[in-house]
Structures are given as structure tokens and as C-alpha cells.
mmCIF file of C-alpha atoms in Angstrom:
data_model
loop_
_atom_site.group_PDB
_atom_site.id
_atom_site.type_symbol
_atom_site.label_atom_id
_atom_site.label_comp_id
_atom_site.label_asym_id
_atom_site.label_seq_id
_atom_site.Cartn_x
_atom_site.Cartn_y
_atom_site.Cartn_z
ATOM 1 C CA MET A 1 -8.506 -5.634 -5.512
ATOM 2 C CA GLU A 2 -9.128 -6.660 -9.099
ATOM 3 C CA PRO A 3 -7.433 -8.800 -11.746
ATOM 4 C CA HIS A 4 -4.508 -7.219 -13.589
ATOM 5 C CA PRO A 5 -2.228 -8.574 -16.332
ATOM 6 C CA GLY A 6 0.520 -8.798 -13.704
ATOM 7 C CA GLY A 7 -1.732 -10.760 -11.324
ATOM 8 C CA ALA A 8 -3.678 -8.402 -9.066
ATOM 9 C CA LEU A 9 -4.256 -4.678 -8.786
ATOM 10 C CA VAL A 10 -4.796 -3.209 -5.325
ATOM 11 C CA VAL A 11 -6.319 0.281 -5.255
ATOM 12 C CA ILE A 12 -6.316 2.261 -2.015
ATOM 13 C CA ASP A 13 -8.272 5.479 -1.684
ATOM 14 C CA ARG A 14 -9.879 7.624 0.992
ATOM 15 C CA PRO A 15 -13.619 7.966 0.295
ATOM 16 C CA ASP A 16 -13.836 10.257 3.337
ATOM 17 C CA SER A 17 -11.280 12.581 1.736
ATOM 18 C CA PRO A 18 -11.778 12.846 -2.060
ATOM 19 C CA ARG A 19 -8.753 15.140 -2.467
ATOM 20 C CA ALA A 20 -6.456 12.498 -0.916
ATOM 21 C CA GLY A 21 -5.976 10.758 -4.248
ATOM 22 C CA LYS A 22 -5.355 7.042 -4.576
ATOM 23 C CA VAL A 23 -2.608 4.438 -4.650
ATOM 24 C CA MET A 24 -2.326 1.572 -7.128
ATOM 25 C CA LEU A 25 -0.140 -1.388 -6.198
ATOM 26 C CA ASP A 26 0.479 -4.889 -7.451
ATOM 27 C CA ALA A 27 0.464 -7.765 -4.943
ATOM 28 C CA TYR A 28 4.175 -7.226 -4.196
ATOM 29 C CA GLY A 29 3.620 -3.547 -3.437
ATOM 30 C CA ALA A 30 0.630 -4.362 -1.211
ATOM 31 C CA ASP A 31 2.777 -6.853 0.745
ATOM 32 C CA ILE A 32 5.501 -4.225 1.170
ATOM 33 C CA LEU A 33 2.927 -1.690 2.402
ATOM 34 C CA LEU A 34 1.622 -4.286 4.853
ATOM 35 C CA GLY A 35 5.092 -4.710 6.345
ATOM 36 C CA TYR A 36 5.821 -0.997 6.242
ATOM 37 C CA ILE A 37 2.700 -0.144 8.234
ATOM 38 C CA MET A 38 3.627 -2.645 10.967
ATOM 39 C CA SER A 39 7.224 -1.405 11.016
ATOM 40 C CA ALA A 40 6.036 2.197 11.285
ATOM 41 C CA ARG A 41 3.714 1.260 14.130
ATOM 42 C CA LEU A 42 6.657 -0.263 16.017
ATOM 43 C CA ALA A 43 9.036 2.606 15.180
ATOM 44 C CA VAL A 44 6.899 5.598 16.240
ATOM 45 C CA PRO A 45 7.907 7.996 17.724
ATOM 46 C CA GLY A 46 11.288 7.067 16.239
ATOM 47 C CA GLU A 47 12.343 7.113 12.640
ATOM 48 C CA MET A 48 12.785 4.430 10.011
ATOM 49 C CA PRO A 49 14.260 4.357 6.513
ATOM 50 C CA GLU A 50 12.113 4.770 3.455
ATOM 51 C CA GLU A 51 11.368 1.804 1.235
ATOM 52 C CA GLU A 52 11.293 1.931 -2.572
ATOM 53 C CA ILE A 53 9.920 -0.543 -5.078
ATOM 54 C CA GLY A 54 10.013 -0.555 -8.873
ATOM 55 C CA GLY A 55 7.972 -2.459 -11.393
ATOM 56 C CA ALA A 56 4.646 -1.469 -12.892
ATOM 57 C CA PHE A 57 3.840 0.795 -9.921
ATOM 58 C CA PRO A 58 7.078 2.435 -8.712
ATOM 59 C CA THR A 59 6.470 3.597 -5.169
ATOM 60 C CA ARG A 60 8.282 5.104 -2.198
ATOM 61 C CA PHE A 61 7.019 4.475 1.345
ATOM 62 C CA GLN A 62 8.070 6.870 4.110
ATOM 63 C CA LEU A 63 7.306 7.449 7.769
ATOM 64 C CA GLU A 64 6.525 11.051 8.640
ATOM 65 C CA ASN A 65 6.349 12.037 12.323
ATOM 66 C CA GLU A 66 5.611 15.761 12.097
ATOM 67 C CA PRO A 67 3.093 17.281 12.469
ATOM 68 C CA ALA A 68 1.510 13.864 13.159
ATOM 69 C CA SER A 69 2.646 10.329 12.371
ATOM 70 C CA ALA A 70 1.638 9.069 8.937
ATOM 71 C CA VAL A 71 2.802 6.617 6.317
ATOM 72 C CA ILE A 72 3.424 8.543 3.108
ATOM 73 C CA ILE A 73 3.070 6.708 -0.204
ATOM 74 C CA ASP A 74 4.590 8.514 -3.164
ATOM 75 C CA GLN A 75 4.002 7.149 -6.669
ATOM 76 C CA LEU A 76 5.439 8.532 -9.882
ATOM 77 C CA HIS A 77 2.099 8.418 -11.741
ATOM 78 C CA GLN A 78 0.096 10.232 -9.035
ATOM 79 C CA PRO A 79 0.039 14.017 -8.684
ATOM 80 C CA ARG A 80 0.621 14.055 -4.908
ATOM 81 C CA PRO A 81 1.633 11.656 -2.129
ATOM 82 C CA PHE A 82 -1.033 9.614 -0.356
ATOM 83 C CA HIS A 83 -1.099 9.858 3.453
ATOM 84 C CA ILE A 84 -2.249 7.146 5.832
ATOM 85 C CA PRO A 85 -2.471 8.782 9.281
ATOM 86 C CA ALA A 86 -1.528 6.709 12.329
ATOM 87 C CA PRO A 87 -5.127 6.357 13.589
ATOM 88 C CA LEU A 88 -5.934 4.409 10.386
ATOM 89 C CA TRP A 89 -2.912 2.085 10.420
ATOM 90 C CA ASP A 90 -4.614 -0.802 12.238
ATOM 91 C CA ARG A 91 -7.650 -0.741 9.965
ATOM 92 C CA VAL A 92 -5.587 -0.495 6.771
ATOM 93 C CA TYR A 93 -3.295 -3.264 8.027
ATOM 94 C CA ALA A 94 -6.231 -5.596 8.750
ATOM 95 C CA GLU A 95 -7.874 -4.913 5.390
ATOM 96 C CA LEU A 96 -4.561 -5.386 3.568
ATOM 97 C CA CYS A 97 -4.119 -8.802 5.222
ATOM 98 C CA LEU A 98 -7.349 -9.912 3.536
ATOM 99 C CA VAL A 99 -6.589 -8.210 0.230
ATOM 100 C CA CYS A 100 -3.076 -9.675 0.045
ATOM 101 C CA ALA A 101 -4.427 -13.188 0.618
ATOM 102 C CA HIS A 102 -6.920 -12.727 -2.217
ATOM 103 C CA ALA A 103 -4.209 -11.256 -4.459
ATOM 104 C CA ARG A 104 -1.910 -14.231 -3.854
ATOM 105 C CA GLU A 105 -4.747 -16.643 -4.667
ATOM 106 C CA LEU A 106 -5.557 -14.723 -7.839
ATOM 107 C CA GLU A 107 -1.909 -14.921 -8.901
ATOM 108 C CA ARG A 108 -1.749 -18.634 -8.006
ATOM 109 C CA ARG A 109 -4.788 -19.361 -10.168
ATOM 110 C CA ARG A 110 -3.366 -17.293 -13.006
ATOM 111 C CA ALA A 111 -0.058 -19.184 -12.837
ATOM 112 C CA ALA A 112 -1.889 -22.537 -12.752
ATOM 113 C CA ARG A 113 -3.691 -21.671 -16.007
ATOM 114 C CA VAL A 114 -0.451 -20.670 -17.747
ATOM 115 C CA HIS A 115 1.228 -24.047 -17.157
#
């Protein structure tokens, strides 16, 4: 997470898989991903609808069950979708809880300076 003109920029990548690409989200997008991961965890092996957000980082979140469960994050400015396989959901969820808290505080401080 780092400061961004819109408040906070959250970058997610897979250092263990350099070809996986990366995802860039604002605080709103990170909060949506947080909820989507938990919803996917509760839905598997069933299905759930995709979620789309606009703004500076338009993104579509999807649950894929075949060949293995994964949350798929598709962004217009990235060449290919980013996959978060089910075995990583708990770790990503926990890390996003911390990141989202920091992002909200960064936005709160930014708003306090504007007024």
C-alpha cells in the first residue's frame, strides 16, 4: 500500500510467480476484494455472481471452480487476469485486513488536511 492522489494504492502481486502479473486497487477496490474472498470461501464448491467496480481501477472479480477454485481479478489495464488460488485465500484475506485499515487511515488523514 502506498499513497495515491485518490487516497491509497494497493498493489497485489505474486513474487513466487513472476508471470502472474499484478493488481492495482484503490481502498474501495481492496475492500471489495476482501469481501469477495470471504464470499468465495463460503460459496465453494457452489457458484456466486461476479462483482464489478469502476473508478480509477475498473475491475471484475469472479469465482472460478474449474479446474481448481480461484478468485479471478480482471482489470482493463492489465494484459491478463490475476488468479488467487483457494489455498492462498486465508493469507490474502488476513493481509488485506491490515492493508485496508492502513488505507482507511491514510484517506482519513488526507481528508483531514483538505478541510
